[in-house]
Amino acid sequence: MVKKTADLEYGSSRVNQSLSPEQKIGLLRDMIRIRRFEERSLKAYSRGNIAGFLHLYNGQEAVAIGAISVCGENDHLITAYRDHGHALGVGMSMNECMAELYGKATGCSKGKGGSMHFFAPDKNYWGGHGIVGGQTPLGAGIAFGLKYRGITGSCLCFLGDGAVNQGAFHESLNLASLWDLPVIYVIENNGYSMGTSQSRSSRYTECLAKRAEGYDMAWDQCFGHDIYEVRDHIQKAIDRAHGESRPTLIEIDTYRYEGHSVADANKKIYRAPEEIEAYKKTKDPINVFYSKLIEEEIINEKQFKEISQSASEEANKAAEFAERSPYPEPSSILEDVYWETDNPEQRSSKGRIFFNDEF
């Protein structure tokens, strides 16, 4: 399998050669929109406007946008709790995402899911899951559904490096390979689980993705600060899923600037502040891509500033929208929990729904 190579020029690879200048600027715009949304979210959280957890995606933008940008009509996505970047990448609006963070009825999950539960099934985006590794068998299930229905497609299932030791993850790899499922497991390896470095939590040789060999599964590894590189490697995995109906485990080395969540007060204790600043200085995915587009004479500084300003204004307006929006009515607390409960005329399961019992 392929081992990451930093010096390869991915801009000239097949999947990237086909990009128009407008499409390349669009990729940069998408990454900047994520960064500005997360910055505005952090500001709202600090003001007490957002309750619960908030897992920010700053620093990892090229992974979500690069992967999503090579997906087709029948390619699906599912991820873990650090889900804001993927949500915006598939086309969810800042308004519905910000309102969900605020717990408002206008949010994508009607204010009942919060930061970890962004969903948009109409955009092939299946969340947004809070249980570590819990999305991995669901990703296999989506891929199984595609194969069962004879649809050429795939499911990209994202997870963090801290999820690779979960039992459900390994059960998923086994079934994905055993049943030839078109699922692509993408480890977004930012080096740290919840307050713990990868070296203190996982035993492995070479890289985490190599564990796929134990399941007779293809694996790959690349860097996540170069969107061209991400697109190239994800495209190869999608080609395998579409052409051979075989799974792939791909590890993308990236970095998060903030803590595991906003509540992670030790983010600059278990890693040196100099480490964070060094990554920002040399590998920030937005700056790296902006520099490439400058070299390609596709964008100039004035355009970059305009895109950044526009994204900031959009994020601010989303926060205003969230602040104006109403909270869910208490009477709706039992709605949107189980589909069959909301659609009793189409219910096919047997038994009773416990919360409908009268006490």
mmCIF file of C-alpha atoms in Angstrom, residues 213-336:
data_model
loop_
_atom_site.group_PDB
_atom_site.id
_atom_site.type_symbol
_atom_site.label_atom_id
_atom_site.label_comp_id
_atom_site.label_asym_id
_atom_site.label_seq_id
_atom_site.Cartn_x
_atom_site.Cartn_y
_atom_site.Cartn_z
ATOM 1 C CA GLU A 213 -3.723 -5.557 6.650
ATOM 2 C CA GLY A 214 -5.157 -7.680 9.445
ATOM 3 C CA TYR A 215 -8.471 -7.602 7.589
ATOM 4 C CA ASP A 216 -7.072 -8.071 4.066
ATOM 5 C CA MET A 217 -8.113 -4.519 3.283
ATOM 6 C CA ALA A 218 -6.387 -1.839 1.177
ATOM 7 C CA TRP A 219 -4.888 1.048 3.120
ATOM 8 C CA ASP A 220 -3.332 4.384 2.350
ATOM 9 C CA GLN A 221 -1.807 7.365 4.134
ATOM 10 C CA CYS A 222 -1.309 11.022 3.229
ATOM 11 C CA PHE A 223 -0.925 14.521 4.627
ATOM 12 C CA GLY A 224 -4.010 16.611 5.298
ATOM 13 C CA HIS A 225 -2.687 20.168 4.952
ATOM 14 C CA ASP A 226 -2.579 20.031 1.134
ATOM 15 C CA ILE A 227 -6.058 19.805 -0.386
ATOM 16 C CA TYR A 228 -4.602 18.594 -3.683
ATOM 17 C CA GLU A 229 -3.043 15.638 -1.877
ATOM 18 C CA VAL A 230 -6.276 14.820 -0.028
ATOM 19 C CA ARG A 231 -8.284 14.877 -3.261
ATOM 20 C CA ASP A 232 -5.791 12.595 -5.021
ATOM 21 C CA HIS A 233 -5.817 9.906 -2.320
ATOM 22 C CA ILE A 234 -9.554 9.991 -1.665
ATOM 23 C CA GLN A 235 -10.261 9.733 -5.394
ATOM 24 C CA LYS A 236 -8.224 6.511 -5.573
ATOM 25 C CA ALA A 237 -10.230 5.055 -2.684
ATOM 26 C CA ILE A 238 -13.503 6.049 -4.348
ATOM 27 C CA ASP A 239 -12.326 4.460 -7.615
ATOM 28 C CA ARG A 240 -11.670 1.228 -5.694
ATOM 29 C CA ALA A 241 -15.093 1.369 -4.054
ATOM 30 C CA HIS A 242 -16.891 2.053 -7.324
ATOM 31 C CA GLY A 243 -14.890 -0.292 -9.531
ATOM 32 C CA GLU A 244 -14.166 -3.224 -7.205
ATOM 33 C CA SER A 245 -16.675 -2.796 -4.365
ATOM 34 C CA ARG A 246 -13.783 -3.046 -1.945
ATOM 35 C CA PRO A 247 -13.204 -1.042 1.259
ATOM 36 C CA THR A 248 -10.214 1.193 2.056
ATOM 37 C CA LEU A 249 -8.747 2.451 5.290
ATOM 38 C CA ILE A 250 -6.995 5.780 4.720
ATOM 39 C CA GLU A 251 -5.148 7.775 7.362
ATOM 40 C CA ILE A 252 -4.800 11.523 6.835
ATOM 41 C CA ASP A 253 -2.304 13.339 9.047
ATOM 42 C CA THR A 254 -3.744 16.684 10.102
ATOM 43 C CA TYR A 255 -3.822 18.974 13.150
ATOM 44 C CA ARG A 256 -6.388 20.694 15.340
ATOM 45 C CA TYR A 257 -5.594 24.158 16.679
ATOM 46 C CA GLU A 258 -8.101 24.079 19.516
ATOM 47 C CA GLY A 259 -8.617 21.525 22.266
ATOM 48 C CA HIS A 260 -10.488 18.256 21.937
ATOM 49 C CA SER A 261 -13.511 20.371 22.740
ATOM 50 C CA VAL A 262 -13.812 23.926 23.993
ATOM 51 C CA ALA A 263 -13.913 22.449 27.516
ATOM 52 C CA ASP A 264 -10.382 21.072 27.050
ATOM 53 C CA ALA A 265 -8.539 23.477 29.361
ATOM 54 C CA ASN A 266 -5.224 21.624 29.027
ATOM 55 C CA LYS A 267 -4.813 21.974 25.276
ATOM 56 C CA LYS A 268 -1.535 23.851 25.732
ATOM 57 C CA ILE A 269 -0.300 21.616 28.540
ATOM 58 C CA TYR A 270 -0.259 18.165 26.933
ATOM 59 C CA ARG A 271 1.339 19.750 23.841
ATOM 60 C CA ALA A 272 3.705 22.675 23.572
ATOM 61 C CA PRO A 273 2.304 26.033 22.369
ATOM 62 C CA GLU A 274 5.301 26.164 20.024
ATOM 63 C CA GLU A 275 4.024 23.007 18.324
ATOM 64 C CA ILE A 276 0.694 24.656 17.547
ATOM 65 C CA GLU A 277 2.323 27.811 16.224
ATOM 66 C CA ALA A 278 4.785 25.841 14.098
ATOM 67 C CA TYR A 279 1.940 24.036 12.340
ATOM 68 C CA LYS A 280 0.070 27.276 11.779
ATOM 69 C CA LYS A 281 3.183 28.856 10.319
ATOM 70 C CA THR A 282 4.192 26.045 7.951
ATOM 71 C CA LYS A 283 1.161 23.825 7.291
ATOM 72 C CA ASP A 284 -2.012 25.822 7.778
ATOM 73 C CA PRO A 285 -4.245 24.302 5.050
ATOM 74 C CA ILE A 286 -5.770 27.629 4.019
ATOM 75 C CA ASN A 287 -2.448 29.413 3.764
ATOM 76 C CA VAL A 288 -0.863 26.452 1.966
ATOM 77 C CA PHE A 289 -3.595 26.415 -0.690
ATOM 78 C CA TYR A 290 -3.680 30.197 -0.970
ATOM 79 C CA SER A 291 0.069 30.159 -1.661
ATOM 80 C CA LYS A 292 -0.391 27.512 -4.353
ATOM 81 C CA LEU A 293 -3.120 29.578 -6.042
ATOM 82 C CA ILE A 294 -0.854 32.631 -5.935
ATOM 83 C CA GLU A 295 1.863 30.601 -7.650
ATOM 84 C CA GLU A 296 -0.661 29.428 -10.235
ATOM 85 C CA GLU A 297 -1.707 33.078 -10.745
ATOM 86 C CA ILE A 298 -5.337 32.209 -10.041
ATOM 87 C CA ILE A 299 -5.983 34.554 -7.128
ATOM 88 C CA ASN A 300 -4.587 37.769 -5.702
ATOM 89 C CA GLU A 301 -4.459 39.261 -2.220
ATOM 90 C CA LYS A 302 -7.482 41.499 -2.802
ATOM 91 C CA GLN A 303 -9.659 38.529 -3.800
ATOM 92 C CA PHE A 304 -8.455 36.538 -0.797
ATOM 93 C CA LYS A 305 -9.384 39.336 1.584
ATOM 94 C CA GLU A 306 -12.806 39.697 -0.031
ATOM 95 C CA ILE A 307 -13.511 35.968 0.377
ATOM 96 C CA SER A 308 -12.396 36.071 3.992
ATOM 97 C CA GLN A 309 -14.493 39.161 4.740
ATOM 98 C CA SER A 310 -17.546 37.654 3.083
ATOM 99 C CA ALA A 311 -17.201 34.463 5.134
ATOM 100 C CA SER A 312 -16.900 36.493 8.348
ATOM 101 C CA GLU A 313 -20.037 38.461 7.520
ATOM 102 C CA GLU A 314 -21.915 35.243 6.725
ATOM 103 C CA ALA A 315 -20.898 33.756 10.081
ATOM 104 C CA ASN A 316 -21.940 36.899 11.942
ATOM 105 C CA LYS A 317 -25.317 36.912 10.228
ATOM 106 C CA ALA A 318 -25.751 33.239 11.102
ATOM 107 C CA ALA A 319 -25.146 34.062 14.762
ATOM 108 C CA GLU A 320 -27.729 36.871 14.567
ATOM 109 C CA PHE A 321 -30.185 34.443 12.961
ATOM 110 C CA ALA A 322 -29.582 31.948 15.765
ATOM 111 C CA GLU A 323 -30.054 34.582 18.464
ATOM 112 C CA ARG A 324 -33.397 35.680 16.970
ATOM 113 C CA SER A 325 -34.683 32.127 16.520
ATOM 114 C CA PRO A 326 -37.054 30.515 19.059
ATOM 115 C CA TYR A 327 -36.235 27.554 21.265
ATOM 116 C CA PRO A 328 -38.134 24.297 20.598
ATOM 117 C CA GLU A 329 -41.510 24.097 22.316
ATOM 118 C CA PRO A 330 -41.498 21.834 25.398
ATOM 119 C CA SER A 331 -44.432 19.991 23.852
ATOM 120 C CA SER A 332 -42.141 18.790 21.033
ATOM 121 C CA ILE A 333 -39.684 17.013 23.322
ATOM 122 C CA LEU A 334 -40.818 13.524 22.295
ATOM 123 C CA GLU A 335 -40.878 14.326 18.567
ATOM 124 C CA ASP A 336 -38.012 13.459 16.217
#
